[in-house]
GROMACS .gro file of C-alpha atoms in nm:
model
  181
    1MET     CA    1   1.013  -0.175   2.507
    2SER     CA    2   1.362  -0.253   2.388
    3VAL     CA    3   1.480  -0.611   2.361
    4SER     CA    4   1.832  -0.683   2.247
    5ALA     CA    5   1.804  -1.057   2.185
    6PRO     CA    6   1.447  -1.179   2.235
    7ASP     CA    7   1.370  -1.547   2.228
    8GLU     CA    8   1.097  -1.670   1.993
    9GLU     CA    9   0.828  -1.688   2.263
   10HIS     CA   10   0.903  -1.332   2.375
   11SER     CA   11   0.904  -1.207   2.014
   12GLN     CA   12   0.559  -1.353   1.951
   13PHE     CA   13   0.428  -1.202   2.276
   14ALA     CA   14   0.574  -0.860   2.195
   15LEU     CA   15   0.447  -0.877   1.838
   16GLY     CA   16   0.096  -0.971   1.949
   17ASN     CA   17   0.083  -0.685   2.199
   18THR     CA   18   0.221  -0.439   1.943
   19VAL     CA   19  -0.038  -0.536   1.681
   20ALA     CA   20  -0.324  -0.530   1.931
   21HIS     CA   21  -0.213  -0.188   2.048
   22HIS     CA   22  -0.200  -0.050   1.693
   23HIS     CA   23  -0.546  -0.176   1.603
   24ALA     CA   24  -0.692   0.088   1.830
   25TYR     CA   25  -0.422   0.353   1.849
   26ARG     CA   26  -0.210   0.535   1.596
   27VAL     CA   27   0.158   0.455   1.571
   28CYS     CA   28   0.384   0.738   1.679
   29HIS     CA   29   0.570   0.861   1.371
   30THR     CA   30   0.817   1.083   1.551
   31PRO     CA   31   1.178   0.986   1.486
   32THR     CA   32   1.273   0.940   1.851
   33CYS     CA   33   1.487   0.641   1.770
   34GLY     CA   34   1.791   0.827   1.647
   35THR     CA   35   1.733   0.806   1.273
   36SER     CA   36   1.905   1.069   1.069
   37PRO     CA   37   1.834   1.204   0.722
   38ARG     CA   38   2.191   1.109   0.634
   39LEU     CA   39   2.110   0.740   0.671
   40ALA     CA   40   1.899   0.720   0.354
   41PRO     CA   41   1.820   0.946   0.062
   42PRO     CA   42   1.548   1.202   0.133
   43ALA     CA   43   1.202   1.119   0.000
   44ALA     CA   44   1.226   1.388  -0.272
   45THR     CA   45   1.547   1.228  -0.398
   46ILE     CA   46   1.384   0.885  -0.411
   47SER     CA   47   1.091   1.034  -0.602
   48ARG     CA   48   1.326   1.178  -0.866
   49MET     CA   49   1.550   0.871  -0.880
   50TYR     CA   50   1.268   0.624  -0.936
   51ASP     CA   51   0.998   0.840  -1.097
   52LEU     CA   52   0.748   0.759  -0.825
   53GLU     CA   53   0.434   0.957  -0.751
   54PRO     CA   54   0.481   1.206  -0.464
   55GLN     CA   55   0.200   1.043  -0.264
   56ARG     CA   56   0.368   0.702  -0.296
   57VAL     CA   57   0.694   0.851  -0.168
   58ARG     CA   58   0.511   1.013   0.124
   59HIS     CA   59   0.370   0.670   0.211
   60MET     CA   60   0.717   0.516   0.189
   61ALA     CA   61   0.860   0.787   0.415
   62GLY     CA   62   0.578   0.735   0.663
   63VAL     CA   63   0.640   0.359   0.669
   64ALA     CA   64   1.010   0.433   0.726
   65ARG     CA   65   0.933   0.653   1.027
   66THR     CA   66   0.695   0.397   1.172
   67ALA     CA   67   0.936   0.109   1.114
   68ALA     CA   68   1.217   0.299   1.286
   69SER     CA   69   0.999   0.388   1.583
   70LEU     CA   70   0.879   0.027   1.625
   71ALA     CA   71   1.221  -0.134   1.572
   72PRO     CA   72   1.323  -0.140   1.941
   73GLU     CA   73   1.002  -0.329   2.028
   74PHE     CA   74   1.114  -0.599   1.786
   75GLY     CA   75   1.478  -0.598   1.894
   76LEU     CA   76   1.584  -0.455   1.557
   77SER     CA   77   1.799  -0.166   1.441
   78PRO     CA   78   1.597   0.154   1.391
   79THR     CA   79   1.837   0.259   1.117
   80ASP     CA   80   1.803  -0.066   0.922
   81MET     CA   81   1.425  -0.064   0.961
   82TYR     CA   82   1.402   0.300   0.852
   83VAL     CA   83   1.580   0.217   0.528
   84LEU     CA   84   1.367  -0.098   0.481
   85GLY     CA   85   1.050   0.109   0.521
   86LEU     CA   86   1.177   0.374   0.284
   87LEU     CA   87   1.255   0.118   0.013
   88HIS     CA   88   0.960  -0.119   0.059
   89ASP     CA   89   0.751   0.018  -0.232
   90VAL     CA   90   1.032   0.105  -0.474
   91GLY     CA   91   0.903  -0.170  -0.703
   92TYR     CA   92   0.617   0.059  -0.812
   93ALA     CA   93   0.877   0.226  -1.033
   94PHE     CA   94   0.942  -0.101  -1.218
   95ASN     CA   95   0.614  -0.294  -1.214
   96PRO     CA   96   0.316  -0.143  -1.032
   97ALA     CA   97   0.109  -0.459  -1.081
   98ASP     CA   98   0.365  -0.667  -0.888
   99HIS     CA   99   0.557  -0.402  -0.698
  100ALA     CA  100   0.668  -0.619  -0.405
  101HIS     CA  101   0.836  -0.879  -0.623
  102ALA     CA  102   0.979  -0.621  -0.865
  103GLY     CA  103   1.124  -0.416  -0.581
  104GLY     CA  104   1.260  -0.719  -0.400
  105LEU     CA  105   1.434  -0.849  -0.711
  106ALA     CA  106   1.583  -0.508  -0.791
  107LEU     CA  107   1.710  -0.475  -0.435
  108ARG     CA  108   1.851  -0.829  -0.442
  109ALA     CA  109   2.043  -0.739  -0.757
  110ALA     CA  110   2.177  -0.433  -0.573
  111GLY     CA  111   2.291  -0.650  -0.281
  112TYR     CA  112   2.044  -0.508  -0.029
  113ARG     CA  113   2.034  -0.714   0.290
  114TYR     CA  114   1.655  -0.705   0.336
  115TRP     CA  115   1.550  -0.764  -0.024
  116GLU     CA  116   1.350  -1.071   0.077
  117GLN     CA  117   1.133  -0.869   0.317
  118VAL     CA  118   1.054  -0.624   0.038
  119TYR     CA  119   0.980  -0.914  -0.197
  120HIS     CA  120   0.734  -1.075   0.048
  121HIS     CA  121   0.573  -0.772   0.213
  122GLY     CA  122   0.195  -0.783   0.205
  123ASP     CA  123   0.195  -1.152   0.109
  124PRO     CA  124   0.009  -1.368   0.364
  125SER     CA  125   0.156  -1.685   0.216
  126ALA     CA  126   0.518  -1.565   0.236
  127PRO     CA  127   0.756  -1.840   0.341
  128SER     CA  128   0.945  -1.595   0.562
  129ASP     CA  129   0.829  -1.519   0.913
  130SER     CA  130   1.114  -1.289   1.011
  131ARG     CA  131   1.078  -1.010   1.265
  132GLU     CA  132   1.182  -0.769   0.990
  133LEU     CA  133   0.894  -0.879   0.766
  134ALA     CA  134   0.645  -0.863   1.054
  135LEU     CA  135   0.766  -0.514   1.141
  136LEU     CA  136   0.747  -0.400   0.778
  137ASN     CA  137   0.394  -0.536   0.739
  138LEU     CA  138   0.282  -0.370   1.062
  139ALA     CA  139   0.439  -0.036   0.964
  140ASP     CA  140   0.279  -0.058   0.618
  141MET     CA  141  -0.062  -0.139   0.766
  142THR     CA  142  -0.047   0.156   1.008
  143THR     CA  143   0.057   0.418   0.752
  144SER     CA  144  -0.195   0.580   0.520
  145PRO     CA  145  -0.135   0.621   0.147
  146THR     CA  146  -0.032   0.981   0.220
  147GLY     CA  147   0.222   0.880   0.486
  148GLU     CA  148   0.011   0.979   0.785
  149PRO     CA  149  -0.034   0.751   1.084
  150CYS     CA  150  -0.351   0.542   1.084
  151THR     CA  151  -0.497   0.244   1.262
  152VAL     CA  152  -0.504  -0.099   1.102
  153ASP     CA  153  -0.881  -0.070   1.070
  154GLU     CA  154  -0.849   0.265   0.891
  155ARG     CA  155  -0.594   0.116   0.653
  156LEU     CA  156  -0.816  -0.183   0.577
  157ALA     CA  157  -1.109   0.053   0.510
  158ASP     CA  158  -0.887   0.253   0.273
  159ILE     CA  159  -0.785  -0.061   0.084
  160ALA     CA  160  -1.152  -0.163   0.057
  161ARG     CA  161  -1.243   0.181  -0.083
  162ARG     CA  162  -0.961   0.178  -0.337
  163TYR     CA  163  -0.973  -0.185  -0.454
  164GLY     CA  164  -1.315  -0.317  -0.348
  165GLU     CA  165  -1.453  -0.539  -0.073
  166GLU     CA  166  -1.382  -0.859  -0.267
  167SER     CA  167  -1.041  -0.758  -0.403
  168ARG     CA  168  -0.731  -0.970  -0.371
  169GLN     CA  169  -0.557  -0.669  -0.214
  170LEU     CA  170  -0.810  -0.651   0.071
  171VAL     CA  171  -0.822  -1.027   0.124
  172ASP     CA  172  -0.441  -1.041   0.143
  173ALA     CA  173  -0.422  -0.736   0.373
  174ARG     CA  174  -0.673  -0.892   0.614
  175ARG     CA  175  -0.480  -1.218   0.614
  176VAL     CA  176  -0.152  -1.035   0.680
  177VAL     CA  177  -0.312  -0.853   0.974
  178ASP     CA  178  -0.445  -1.185   1.109
  179LEU     CA  179  -0.097  -1.334   1.088
  180LEU     CA  180   0.050  -1.040   1.278
  181GLY     CA  181  -0.160  -1.124   1.577
   0.00000   0.00000   0.00000
């Protein structure tokens, strides 16, 4: 579904259907939306530039592919959303304990247009409710730590395994998913 200028009611409807669909089914990670490797540095380059773990970079690349493939459903640019997905976890290079804020602030200093979405991703109390943030959160929650497609339920189970059933990370992830629809 491609929407060039959706109104707010249509955006909420499309978002709700997209999230419901991705609870049960895997997101297609094929770059059918016209993204090109020339649009952003390759994952290996990002890994070297920011001294990030290869698995983290694979996750970032997977989120980028998912974000680009979902962008038309949100009425957004696949290219812009690919780059947003690729950069969303860059803050792990600066402050792993607060990667979203660290990455957002670094990207703001660099003049990146979507720094605020990086800053607030994964935060259920974020003051921003932009389509870009919703798309980023959905792409993040449907991409495994290794960059493979997964369902939201699989991702939540992974977060529970890694951080614990009572962890802030799992509580926040569940709240983000609830907010998505």
